[in-house]
Coordinates of C-alpha atoms and ligand atoms in Angstrom, one line a residue:
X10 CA 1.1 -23.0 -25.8
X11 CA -0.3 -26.2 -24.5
X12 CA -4.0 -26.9 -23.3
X13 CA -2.3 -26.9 -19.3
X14 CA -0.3 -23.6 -20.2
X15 CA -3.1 -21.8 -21.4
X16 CA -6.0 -23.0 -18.9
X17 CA -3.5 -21.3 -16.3
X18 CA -3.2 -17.8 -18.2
X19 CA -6.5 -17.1 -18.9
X20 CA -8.4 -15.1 -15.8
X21 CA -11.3 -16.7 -14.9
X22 CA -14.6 -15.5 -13.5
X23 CA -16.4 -17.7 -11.0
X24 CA -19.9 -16.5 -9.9
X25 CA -20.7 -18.0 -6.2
X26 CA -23.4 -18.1 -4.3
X27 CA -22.7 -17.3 -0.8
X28 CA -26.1 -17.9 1.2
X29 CA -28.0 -16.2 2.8
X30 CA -25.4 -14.5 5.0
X31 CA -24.3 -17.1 7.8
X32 CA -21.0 -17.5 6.9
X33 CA -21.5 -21.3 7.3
X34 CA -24.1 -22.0 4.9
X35 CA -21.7 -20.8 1.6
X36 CA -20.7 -24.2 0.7
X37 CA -17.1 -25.4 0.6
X38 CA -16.2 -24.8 -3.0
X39 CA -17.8 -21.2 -2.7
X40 CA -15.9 -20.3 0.1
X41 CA -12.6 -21.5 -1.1
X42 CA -12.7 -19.9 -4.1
X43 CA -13.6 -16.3 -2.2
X44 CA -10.9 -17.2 0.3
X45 CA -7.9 -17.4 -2.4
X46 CA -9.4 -15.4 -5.3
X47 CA -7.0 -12.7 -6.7
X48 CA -10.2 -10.0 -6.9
X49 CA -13.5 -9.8 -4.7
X50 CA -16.6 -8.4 -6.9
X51 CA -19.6 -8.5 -3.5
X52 CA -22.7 -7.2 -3.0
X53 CA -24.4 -6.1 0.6
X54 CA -26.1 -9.8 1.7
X55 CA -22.9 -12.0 1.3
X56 CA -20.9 -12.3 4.7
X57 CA -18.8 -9.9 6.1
X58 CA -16.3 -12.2 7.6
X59 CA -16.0 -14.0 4.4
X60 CA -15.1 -10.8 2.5
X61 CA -12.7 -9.5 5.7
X62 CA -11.2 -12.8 5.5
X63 CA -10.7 -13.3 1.8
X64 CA -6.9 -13.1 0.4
X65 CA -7.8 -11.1 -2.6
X66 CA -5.6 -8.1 -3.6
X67 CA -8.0 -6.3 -4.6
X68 CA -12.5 -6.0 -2.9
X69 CA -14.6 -4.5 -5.3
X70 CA -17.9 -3.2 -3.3
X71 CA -20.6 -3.2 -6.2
X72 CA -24.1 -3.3 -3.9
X73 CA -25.6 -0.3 -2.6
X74 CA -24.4 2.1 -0.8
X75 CA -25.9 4.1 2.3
X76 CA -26.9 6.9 0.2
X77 CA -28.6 4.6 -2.5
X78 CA -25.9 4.6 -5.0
X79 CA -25.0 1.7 -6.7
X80 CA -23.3 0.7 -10.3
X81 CA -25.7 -0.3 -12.5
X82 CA -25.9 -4.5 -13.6
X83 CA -24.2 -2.8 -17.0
X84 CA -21.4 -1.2 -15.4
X85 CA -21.1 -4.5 -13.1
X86 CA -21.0 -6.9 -16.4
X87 CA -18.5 -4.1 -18.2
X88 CA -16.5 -3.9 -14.4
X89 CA -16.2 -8.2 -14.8
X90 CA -15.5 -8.6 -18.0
X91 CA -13.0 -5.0 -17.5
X92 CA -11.1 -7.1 -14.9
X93 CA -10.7 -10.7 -16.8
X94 CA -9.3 -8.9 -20.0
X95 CA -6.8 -6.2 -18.2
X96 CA -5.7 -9.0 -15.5
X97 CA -2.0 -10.1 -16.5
X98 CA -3.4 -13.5 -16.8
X99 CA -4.5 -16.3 -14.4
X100 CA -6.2 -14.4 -12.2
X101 CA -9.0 -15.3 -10.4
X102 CA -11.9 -13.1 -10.3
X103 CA -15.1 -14.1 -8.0
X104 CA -18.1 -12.3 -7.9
X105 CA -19.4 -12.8 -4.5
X106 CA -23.5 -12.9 -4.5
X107 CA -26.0 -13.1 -1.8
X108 CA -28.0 -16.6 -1.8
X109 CA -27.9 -18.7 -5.1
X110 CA -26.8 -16.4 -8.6
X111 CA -29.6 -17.9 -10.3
X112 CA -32.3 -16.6 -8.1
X113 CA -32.7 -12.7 -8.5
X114 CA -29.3 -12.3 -8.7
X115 CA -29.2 -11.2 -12.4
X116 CA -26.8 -14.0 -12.6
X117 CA -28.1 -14.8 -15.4
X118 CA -27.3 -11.3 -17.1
X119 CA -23.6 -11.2 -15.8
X120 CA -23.1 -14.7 -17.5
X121 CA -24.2 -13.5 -21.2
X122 CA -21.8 -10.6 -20.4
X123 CA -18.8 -13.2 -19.9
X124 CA -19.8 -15.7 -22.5
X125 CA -20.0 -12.6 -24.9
X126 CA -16.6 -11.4 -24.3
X127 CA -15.2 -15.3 -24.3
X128 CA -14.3 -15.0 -20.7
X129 CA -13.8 -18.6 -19.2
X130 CA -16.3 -18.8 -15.9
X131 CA -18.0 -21.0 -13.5
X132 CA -21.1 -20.7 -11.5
X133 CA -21.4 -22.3 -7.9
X134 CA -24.6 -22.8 -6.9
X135 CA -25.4 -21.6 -3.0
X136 CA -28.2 -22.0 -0.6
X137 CA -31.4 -19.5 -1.5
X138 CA -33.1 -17.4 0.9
X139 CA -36.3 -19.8 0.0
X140 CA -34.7 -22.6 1.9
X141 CA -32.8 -20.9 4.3
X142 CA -35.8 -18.7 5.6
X143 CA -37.9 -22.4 5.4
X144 CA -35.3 -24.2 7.6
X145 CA -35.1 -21.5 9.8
X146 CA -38.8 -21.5 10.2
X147 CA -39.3 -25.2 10.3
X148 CA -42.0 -25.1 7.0
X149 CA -40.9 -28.1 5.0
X150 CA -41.9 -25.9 1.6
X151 CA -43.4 -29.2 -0.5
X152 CA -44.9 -31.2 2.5
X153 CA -46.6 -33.8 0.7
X154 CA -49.6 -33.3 2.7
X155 CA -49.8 -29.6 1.3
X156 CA -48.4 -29.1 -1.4
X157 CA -47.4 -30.9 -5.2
X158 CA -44.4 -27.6 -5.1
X159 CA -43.1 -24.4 -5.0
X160 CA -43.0 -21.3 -6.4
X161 CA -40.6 -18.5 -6.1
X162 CA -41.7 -15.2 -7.2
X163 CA -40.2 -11.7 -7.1
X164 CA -42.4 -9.4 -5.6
X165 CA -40.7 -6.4 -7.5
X166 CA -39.9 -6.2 -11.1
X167 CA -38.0 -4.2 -13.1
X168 CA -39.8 -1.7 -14.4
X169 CA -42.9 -2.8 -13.6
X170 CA -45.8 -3.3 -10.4
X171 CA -46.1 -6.4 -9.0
X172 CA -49.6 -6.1 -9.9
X173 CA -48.6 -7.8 -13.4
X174 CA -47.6 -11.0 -12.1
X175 CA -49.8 -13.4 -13.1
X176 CA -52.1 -13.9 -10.1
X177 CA -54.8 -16.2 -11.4
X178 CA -52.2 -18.9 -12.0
X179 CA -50.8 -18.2 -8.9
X180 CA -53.8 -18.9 -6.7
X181 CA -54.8 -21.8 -8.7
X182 CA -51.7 -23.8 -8.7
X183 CA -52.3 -24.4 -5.3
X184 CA -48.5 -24.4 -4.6
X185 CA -46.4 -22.8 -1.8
X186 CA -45.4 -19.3 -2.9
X187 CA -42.1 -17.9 -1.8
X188 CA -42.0 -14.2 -2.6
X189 CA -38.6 -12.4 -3.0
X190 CA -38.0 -8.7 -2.2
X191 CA -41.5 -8.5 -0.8
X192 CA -41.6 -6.5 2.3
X193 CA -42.2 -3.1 -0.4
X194 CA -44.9 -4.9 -2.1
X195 CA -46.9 -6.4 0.7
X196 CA -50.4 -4.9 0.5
X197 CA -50.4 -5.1 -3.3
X198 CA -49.3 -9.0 -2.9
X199 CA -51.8 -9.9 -0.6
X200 CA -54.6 -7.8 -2.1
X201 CA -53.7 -9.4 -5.5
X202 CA -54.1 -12.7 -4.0
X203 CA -57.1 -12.6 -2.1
X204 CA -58.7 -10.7 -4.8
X205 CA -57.8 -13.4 -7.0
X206 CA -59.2 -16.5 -4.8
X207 CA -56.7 -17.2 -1.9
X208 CA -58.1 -17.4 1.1
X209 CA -58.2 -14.5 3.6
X210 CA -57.4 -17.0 6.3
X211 CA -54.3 -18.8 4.5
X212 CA -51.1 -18.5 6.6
X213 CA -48.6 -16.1 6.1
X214 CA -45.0 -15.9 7.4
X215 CA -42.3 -13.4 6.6
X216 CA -38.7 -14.4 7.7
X217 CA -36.4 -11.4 8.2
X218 CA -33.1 -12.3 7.9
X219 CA -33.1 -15.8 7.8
X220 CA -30.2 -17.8 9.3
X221 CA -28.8 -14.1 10.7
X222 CA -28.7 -12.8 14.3
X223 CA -31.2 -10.0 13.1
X224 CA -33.3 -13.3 11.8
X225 CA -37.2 -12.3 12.7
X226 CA -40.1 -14.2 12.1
X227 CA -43.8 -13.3 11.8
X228 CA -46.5 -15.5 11.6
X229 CA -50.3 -14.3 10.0
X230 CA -53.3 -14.5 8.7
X231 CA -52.7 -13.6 5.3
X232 CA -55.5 -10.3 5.4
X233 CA -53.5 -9.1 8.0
X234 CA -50.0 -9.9 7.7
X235 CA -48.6 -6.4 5.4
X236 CA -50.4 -4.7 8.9
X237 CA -48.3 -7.1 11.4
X238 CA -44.9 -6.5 9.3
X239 CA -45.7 -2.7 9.9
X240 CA -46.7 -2.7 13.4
X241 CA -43.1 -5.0 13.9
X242 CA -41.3 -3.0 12.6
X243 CA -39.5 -5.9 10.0
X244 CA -36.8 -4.5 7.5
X245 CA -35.5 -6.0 4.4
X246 CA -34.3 -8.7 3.9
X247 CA -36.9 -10.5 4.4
X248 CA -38.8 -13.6 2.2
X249 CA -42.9 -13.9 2.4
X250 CA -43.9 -17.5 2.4
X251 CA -47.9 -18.5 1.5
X252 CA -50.1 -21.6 2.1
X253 CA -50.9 -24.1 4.1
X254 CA -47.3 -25.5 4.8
X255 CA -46.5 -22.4 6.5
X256 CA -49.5 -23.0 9.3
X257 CA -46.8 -25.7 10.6
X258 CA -44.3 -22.7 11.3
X259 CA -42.3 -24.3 14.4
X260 CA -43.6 -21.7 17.6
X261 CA -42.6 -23.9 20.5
X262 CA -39.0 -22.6 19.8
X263 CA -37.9 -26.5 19.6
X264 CA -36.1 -26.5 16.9
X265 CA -33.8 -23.2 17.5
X266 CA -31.0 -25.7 19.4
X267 CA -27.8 -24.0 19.1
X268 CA -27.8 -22.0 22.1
X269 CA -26.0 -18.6 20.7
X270 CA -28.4 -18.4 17.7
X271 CA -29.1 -14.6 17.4
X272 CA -25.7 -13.7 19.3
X273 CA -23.1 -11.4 17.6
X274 CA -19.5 -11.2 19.1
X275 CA -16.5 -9.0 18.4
X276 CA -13.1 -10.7 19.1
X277 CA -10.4 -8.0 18.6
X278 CA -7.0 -8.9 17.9
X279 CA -3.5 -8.3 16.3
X280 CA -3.3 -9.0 12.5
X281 CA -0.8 -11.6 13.0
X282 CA -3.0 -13.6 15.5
X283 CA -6.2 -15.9 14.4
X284 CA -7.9 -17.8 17.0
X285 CA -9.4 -20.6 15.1
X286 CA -10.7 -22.0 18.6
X287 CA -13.7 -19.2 18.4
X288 CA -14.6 -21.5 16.1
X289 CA -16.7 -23.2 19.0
X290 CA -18.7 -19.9 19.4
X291 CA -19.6 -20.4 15.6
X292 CA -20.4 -24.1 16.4
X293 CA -22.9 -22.6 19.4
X294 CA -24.5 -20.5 16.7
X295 CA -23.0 -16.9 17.6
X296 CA -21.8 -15.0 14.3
X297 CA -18.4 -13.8 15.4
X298 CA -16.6 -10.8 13.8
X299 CA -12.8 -11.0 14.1
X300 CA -11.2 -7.9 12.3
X301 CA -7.5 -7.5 12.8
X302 CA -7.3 -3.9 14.9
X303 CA -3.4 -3.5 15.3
X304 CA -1.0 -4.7 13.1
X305 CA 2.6 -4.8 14.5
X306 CA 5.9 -2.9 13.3
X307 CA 9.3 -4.2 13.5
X308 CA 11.2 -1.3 15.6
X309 CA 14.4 -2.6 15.5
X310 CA 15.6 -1.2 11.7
X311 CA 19.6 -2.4 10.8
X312 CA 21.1 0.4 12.6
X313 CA 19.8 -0.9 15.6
X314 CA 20.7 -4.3 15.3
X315 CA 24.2 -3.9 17.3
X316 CA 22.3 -2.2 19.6
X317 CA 19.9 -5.2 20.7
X318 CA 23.2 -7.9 20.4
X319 CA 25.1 -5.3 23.3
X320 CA 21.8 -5.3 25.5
X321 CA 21.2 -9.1 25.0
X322 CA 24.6 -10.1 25.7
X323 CA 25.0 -7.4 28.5
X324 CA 21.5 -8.9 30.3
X325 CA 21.2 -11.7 33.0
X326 CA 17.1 -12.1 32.5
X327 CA 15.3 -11.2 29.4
X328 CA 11.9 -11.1 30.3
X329 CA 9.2 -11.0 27.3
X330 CA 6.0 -9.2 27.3
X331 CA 4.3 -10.8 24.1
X332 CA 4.4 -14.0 22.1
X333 CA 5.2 -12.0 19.4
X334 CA 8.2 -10.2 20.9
X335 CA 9.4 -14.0 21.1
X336 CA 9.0 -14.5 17.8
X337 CA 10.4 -11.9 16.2
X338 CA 13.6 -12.1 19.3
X339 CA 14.2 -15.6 17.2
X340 CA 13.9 -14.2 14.0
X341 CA 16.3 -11.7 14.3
X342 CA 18.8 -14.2 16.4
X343 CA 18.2 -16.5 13.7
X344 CA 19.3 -14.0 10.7
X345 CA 22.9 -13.4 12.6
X346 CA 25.5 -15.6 12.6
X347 CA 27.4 -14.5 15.3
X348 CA 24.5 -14.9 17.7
X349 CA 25.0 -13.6 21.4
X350 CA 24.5 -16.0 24.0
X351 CA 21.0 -15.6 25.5
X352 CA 20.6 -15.4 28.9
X353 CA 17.6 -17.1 31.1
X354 CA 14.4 -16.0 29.2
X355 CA 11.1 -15.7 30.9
X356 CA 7.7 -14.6 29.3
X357 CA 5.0 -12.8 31.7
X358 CA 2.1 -14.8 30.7
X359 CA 1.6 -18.8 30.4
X360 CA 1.3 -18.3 26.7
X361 CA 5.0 -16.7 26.0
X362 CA 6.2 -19.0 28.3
X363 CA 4.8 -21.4 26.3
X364 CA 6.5 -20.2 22.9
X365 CA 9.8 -19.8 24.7
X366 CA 9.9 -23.3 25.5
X367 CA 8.8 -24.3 21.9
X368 CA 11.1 -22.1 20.4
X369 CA 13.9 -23.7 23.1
X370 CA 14.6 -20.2 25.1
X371 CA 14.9 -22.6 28.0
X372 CA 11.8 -24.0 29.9
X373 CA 10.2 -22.0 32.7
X374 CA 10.4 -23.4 36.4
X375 CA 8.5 -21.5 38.3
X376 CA 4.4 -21.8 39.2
X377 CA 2.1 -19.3 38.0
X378 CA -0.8 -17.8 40.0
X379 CA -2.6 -16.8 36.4
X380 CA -4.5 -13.6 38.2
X381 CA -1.3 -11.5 38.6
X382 CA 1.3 -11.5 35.9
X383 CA 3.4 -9.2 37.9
X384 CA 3.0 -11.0 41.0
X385 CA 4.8 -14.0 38.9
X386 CA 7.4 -11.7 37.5
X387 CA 8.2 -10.3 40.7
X388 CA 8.7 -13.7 41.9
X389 CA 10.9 -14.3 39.0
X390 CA 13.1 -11.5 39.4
X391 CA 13.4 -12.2 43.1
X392 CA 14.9 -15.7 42.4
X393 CA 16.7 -14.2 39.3
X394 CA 18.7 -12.1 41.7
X395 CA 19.7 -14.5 44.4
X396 CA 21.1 -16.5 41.4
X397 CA 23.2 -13.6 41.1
X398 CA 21.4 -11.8 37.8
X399 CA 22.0 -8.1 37.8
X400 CA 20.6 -6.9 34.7
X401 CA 17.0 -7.7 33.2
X402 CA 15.8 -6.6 29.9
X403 CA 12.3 -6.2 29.3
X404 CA 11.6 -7.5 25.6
X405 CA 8.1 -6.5 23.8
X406 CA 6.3 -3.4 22.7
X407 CA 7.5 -1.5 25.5
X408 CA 7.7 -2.2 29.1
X409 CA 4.9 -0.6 31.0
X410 CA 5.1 1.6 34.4
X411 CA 3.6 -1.8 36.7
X412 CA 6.8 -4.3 35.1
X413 CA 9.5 -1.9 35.2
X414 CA 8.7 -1.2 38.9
X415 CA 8.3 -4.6 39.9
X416 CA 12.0 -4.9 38.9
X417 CA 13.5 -2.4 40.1
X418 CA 11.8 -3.1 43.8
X419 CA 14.3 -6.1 43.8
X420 CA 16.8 -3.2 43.2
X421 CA 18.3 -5.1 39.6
X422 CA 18.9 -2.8 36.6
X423 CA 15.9 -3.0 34.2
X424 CA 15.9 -1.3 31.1
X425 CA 12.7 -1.2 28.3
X426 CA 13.9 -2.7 24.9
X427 CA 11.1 -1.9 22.6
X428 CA 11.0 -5.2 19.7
X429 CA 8.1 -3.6 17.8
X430 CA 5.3 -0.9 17.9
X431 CA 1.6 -1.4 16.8
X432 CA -0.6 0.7 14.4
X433 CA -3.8 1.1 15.2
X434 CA -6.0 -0.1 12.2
X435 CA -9.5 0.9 11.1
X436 CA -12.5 -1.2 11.8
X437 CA -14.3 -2.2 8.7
X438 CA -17.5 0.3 7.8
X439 CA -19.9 -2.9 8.1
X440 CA -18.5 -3.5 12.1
X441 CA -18.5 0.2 12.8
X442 CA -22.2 0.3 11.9
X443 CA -23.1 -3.2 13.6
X444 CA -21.6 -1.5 17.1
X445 CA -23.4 1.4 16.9
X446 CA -26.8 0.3 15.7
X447 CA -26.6 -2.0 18.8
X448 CA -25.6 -5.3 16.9
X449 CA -22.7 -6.5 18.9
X450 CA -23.4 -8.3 22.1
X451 CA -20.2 -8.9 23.5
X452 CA -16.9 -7.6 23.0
X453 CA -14.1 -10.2 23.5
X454 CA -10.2 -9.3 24.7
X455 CA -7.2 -12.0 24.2
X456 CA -4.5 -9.5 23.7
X457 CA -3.4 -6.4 25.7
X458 CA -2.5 -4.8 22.5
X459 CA -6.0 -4.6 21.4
X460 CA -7.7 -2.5 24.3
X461 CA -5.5 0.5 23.8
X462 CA -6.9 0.7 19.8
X463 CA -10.2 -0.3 20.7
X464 CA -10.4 2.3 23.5
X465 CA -9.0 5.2 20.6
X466 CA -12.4 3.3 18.8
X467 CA -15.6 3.7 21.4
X468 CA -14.0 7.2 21.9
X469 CA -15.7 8.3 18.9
X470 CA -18.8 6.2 19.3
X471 CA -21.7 7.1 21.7
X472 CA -21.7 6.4 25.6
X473 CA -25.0 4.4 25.4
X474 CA -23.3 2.7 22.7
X475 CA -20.3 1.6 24.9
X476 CA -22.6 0.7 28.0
X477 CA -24.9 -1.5 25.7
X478 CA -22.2 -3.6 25.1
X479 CA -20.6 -6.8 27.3
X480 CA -17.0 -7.2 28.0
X481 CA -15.2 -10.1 28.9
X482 CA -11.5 -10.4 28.9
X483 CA -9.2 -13.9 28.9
X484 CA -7.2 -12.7 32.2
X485 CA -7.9 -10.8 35.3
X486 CA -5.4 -8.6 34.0
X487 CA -6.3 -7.8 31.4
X488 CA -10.2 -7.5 32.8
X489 CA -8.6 -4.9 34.6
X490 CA -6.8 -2.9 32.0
X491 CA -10.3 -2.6 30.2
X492 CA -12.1 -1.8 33.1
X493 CA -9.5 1.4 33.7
X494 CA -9.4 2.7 29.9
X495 CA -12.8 1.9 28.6
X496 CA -14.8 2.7 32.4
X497 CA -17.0 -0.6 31.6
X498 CA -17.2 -3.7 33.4
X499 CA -15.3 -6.7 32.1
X500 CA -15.1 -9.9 33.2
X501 CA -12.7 -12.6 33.0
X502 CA -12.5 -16.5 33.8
X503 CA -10.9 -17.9 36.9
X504 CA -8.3 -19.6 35.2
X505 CA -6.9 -17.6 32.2
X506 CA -7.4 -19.6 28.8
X507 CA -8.9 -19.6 25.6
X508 CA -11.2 -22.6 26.2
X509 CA -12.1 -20.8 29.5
X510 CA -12.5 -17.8 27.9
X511 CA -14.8 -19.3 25.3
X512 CA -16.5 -21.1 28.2
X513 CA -17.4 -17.7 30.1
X514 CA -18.6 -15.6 26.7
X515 CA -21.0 -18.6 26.4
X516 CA -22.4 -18.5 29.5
X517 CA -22.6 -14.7 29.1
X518 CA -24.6 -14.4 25.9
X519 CA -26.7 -17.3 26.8
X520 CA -28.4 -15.5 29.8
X521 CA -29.4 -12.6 27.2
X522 CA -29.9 -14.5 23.9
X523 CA -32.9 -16.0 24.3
X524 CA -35.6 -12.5 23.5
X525 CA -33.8 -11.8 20.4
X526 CA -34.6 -15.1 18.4
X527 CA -38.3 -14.8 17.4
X528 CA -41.0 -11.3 17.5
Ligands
SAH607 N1 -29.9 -14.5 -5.0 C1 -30.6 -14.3 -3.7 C2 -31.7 -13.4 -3.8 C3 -31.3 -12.0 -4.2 S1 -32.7 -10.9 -4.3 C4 -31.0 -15.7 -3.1 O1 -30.9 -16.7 -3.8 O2 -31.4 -15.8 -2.0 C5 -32.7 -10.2 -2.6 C6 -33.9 -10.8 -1.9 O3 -33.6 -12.1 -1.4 C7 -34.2 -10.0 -0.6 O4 -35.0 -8.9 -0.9 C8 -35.0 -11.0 0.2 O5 -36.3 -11.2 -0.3 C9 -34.2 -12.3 -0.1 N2 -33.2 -12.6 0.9 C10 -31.9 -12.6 0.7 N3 -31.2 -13.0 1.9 C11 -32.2 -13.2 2.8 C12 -32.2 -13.7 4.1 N4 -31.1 -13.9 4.8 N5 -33.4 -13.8 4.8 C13 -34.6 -13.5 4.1 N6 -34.6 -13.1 2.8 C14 -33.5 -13.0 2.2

């Protein structure tokens, strides 16, 4: 076997550091490597989207549960070096870890466990909650003014207080101190260090969720900061930072300049559909979730096949509903050789029409008033029939009520032929409990498909829960449909688009943002 052959055999093991959760700050390498990875291994702090969005066939959930259960780092190490060795080969395994591996991460144990069983493996280094929390905070950590360093401590070790760290070196190295998993350990910490020479006075600042929408930040006396955390009500995770540096903890607010920092927003949307143009909202600082919540189903199995060439070659108008139904109309045209010749097509929105013409269904003529979809259609149909069409064919998921009527009002023969049907899917645990803890701020619609699943969602989630929530959808249409299934208000741009659209959730969340940055 030759050198090439066998580095592309052997499964490797790549331990990445994903940051401190904002799916931006996991560096490039990291995230590629999670993106295309044949097996996920993540704990709780790494990003949700980055986990939803990786390719790998298989997500292994090792952090802790909601009960408290987790594996133990043995069972992790065995689980790692379990799926390198029973992998056919050439896998890639990553193991997903909050912040940098090397930091608290018992990194270092999950590496002895690979070199030890000869597994191949690389470690990519990520940004530390240390840094992150500092950024966040403006405290430039070793500020030569301050301070010759740093020092990052755990304020919880295993099997032991924290009241065995060595506190007399601590205090007299006169160095920033970051302390990890401290919000437990607070009182002892600051006791410890006071009792041992620090100050009373020496500022404190814990950062709660650093870089996150939840991100928090507290700024103390050190006496009195385990009493502030408290009385705030701050929740792990969370970094302590001590000494002087911290004292130049940004609180004009200056430095928070992305204008959605601290905004969370749910795009739903068909499996088959990404809109990588949200990626402005990411650009404005909002963390947006975008889990697929329909996937669609062919509907037309082989049997049916002769039955769509009779009704397409029968038709004078084939009007689609989706820019999927246009796709999968080509597809299927394109897999026949003795294709039926397609009538005038015409798509109800701007968008099919758009992907007719690309796909080369004909270009449409007509104007569109963008508000009302069947307004245009009728208008279409009306034209359609002084041309002489009789018969019109209503291409998609199936034809609702408001289309089929607007057809037949031109007294033509419409019929319903249904391409595909969509299957409602479940929304990841970690969205579910973002929704109803109050964690979402705005709920975004692009595709009709998506209100009917969402709707079956909120039905099982609280009222208050629903009405907490903002809603804005890309057409007045579609506004509308949300309005009459979910009974919330929804509102939609002037001029249906996804730049609009991202234009109008901006402005939205802006309005409402600003309270949930700093305590
Ligand atoms: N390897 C991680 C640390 C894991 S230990 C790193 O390099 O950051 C977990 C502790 O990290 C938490 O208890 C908390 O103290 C800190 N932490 C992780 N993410 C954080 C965040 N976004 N904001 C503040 N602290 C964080």
């Amino acid at each position: 076997m030759s050198a090439r052959d066998r580095h592309q055999s052997v499964s490797r093991v790549y331990l990445v550091g994903a940051g401190p959760g904002e799916l931006d700050l996991c560096t490039v390498r990291g995230r590629d490597l999670a993106l295309d990875c044949d097996v996920l291994v993540y704990d709780s702090l790494v990003p949700p989207e980055l986990v939803q969005q990786s390719r790998a066939t298989s997500k292994l959930y090792v952090g802790k549960t909601r009960d408290g259960h987790a594996l133990t780092q043995p069972e992790i190490n065995a689980a790692l070096v379990r799926l390198a060795c029973e992998a056919p080969g050439g896998r890639s395994i990553v193991r997903l870890k909050g912040g940098d591996p090397f930091l608290f991460g018992r990194g270092g144990e999950e590496v002895r466990a690979l070199l030890e069983a000869e597994i191949p493996f690389e470690v990519v280094p990520g940004v530390t909650a240390a840094t992150a929390a500092a950024a966040s905070a403006l405290v430039p950590l070793t500020d030569r003014d301050f301070s010759a360093g740093v020092v990052i401590v755990t304020g919880h070790r295993r099997g032991e207080s924290s009241e065995s760290l060595p506190w007399r070196h601590l205090v007299g190295c006169k160095m920033t101190l970051v302390f990890y998993m401290a919000l437990r350990q607070l009182e002892t910490i600051t006791r410890e260090l006071i009792a041992h020479g620090m100050g009373a006075e020496t500022t404190a600042l814990l950062v709660q969720e650093a870089t996150l929408p939840g991100q928090r930040i507290v700024h103390e006396r050190l006496e009195r900061i385990a009493e502030r955390a408290s009385e705030v009500g701050l929740r792990p995770p969370a970094v302590l930072i001590v000494g002087p540096v911290a004292a130049l903890f940004d609180q004009t607010g200056v430095a928070v300049a992305r204008p959605l920092a601290g905004c969370s927003v749910l795009v739903l949307r068909p499996s088959e559909r990404r809109y990588l143009e949200l990626n402005r909202l990411r650009d404005m600082g909002a963390r947006v979730f975008d889990p697929p919540i329909v996937r669609s189903v062919p509907s037309f199995g082989d049997g049916s096949l002769q039955e769509l060439r009779r009704k397409v070659s029968s038709a004078d108008l084939l009007v689609f509903t989706s820019a999927l139904a246009v796709h999968l109309f080509d597809e299927w045209r394109r897999h026949h050789d003795a294709l039926p010749l397609v009538p005038a097509c015409w798509g109800v929105r701007a968008s099919v029409r758009a992907e007719l013409e690309r796909l080369g269904f004909g270009a449409p003529t007509q104007a569109a008033s963008a508000e009302d979809d069947v307004g245009d259609l009728s208008a279409r149909v009306e034209a359609a029939r002084r041309a002489g069409c009789q018969r019109v064919w209503i291409l998609g998921r199936g034809a609702s009520e408001r289309r089929l009527a607007a057809v037949r009002a031109h007294a033509l023969d419409v019929r319903s032929v249904q391409l595909y049907r969509q299957n409602t899917l479940a929304l990841p645990n970690d969205i579910v409990a973002a929704l109803s803890e109050g964690r979402i701020d705005l709920v975004l619609f692009i595709s009709s498909s998506t209100v009917e699943a969402f709707g079956a969602l909120v039905d099982g989630l609280e009222r208050a829960v629903v009405e907490g929530l903002r809603f804005v959808a890309i057409s007045e249409g579609l506004a509308f449909r949300v309005r009459e299934r979910l009974g919330v208000d929804c509102v939609a741009p002037s001029a249906s688009g996804l730049d609009e659209l991202i234009e109008l959730a901006a402005s939205t969340l802006c309005g409402a943002s600003l309270d949930q940055v700093k305590v």
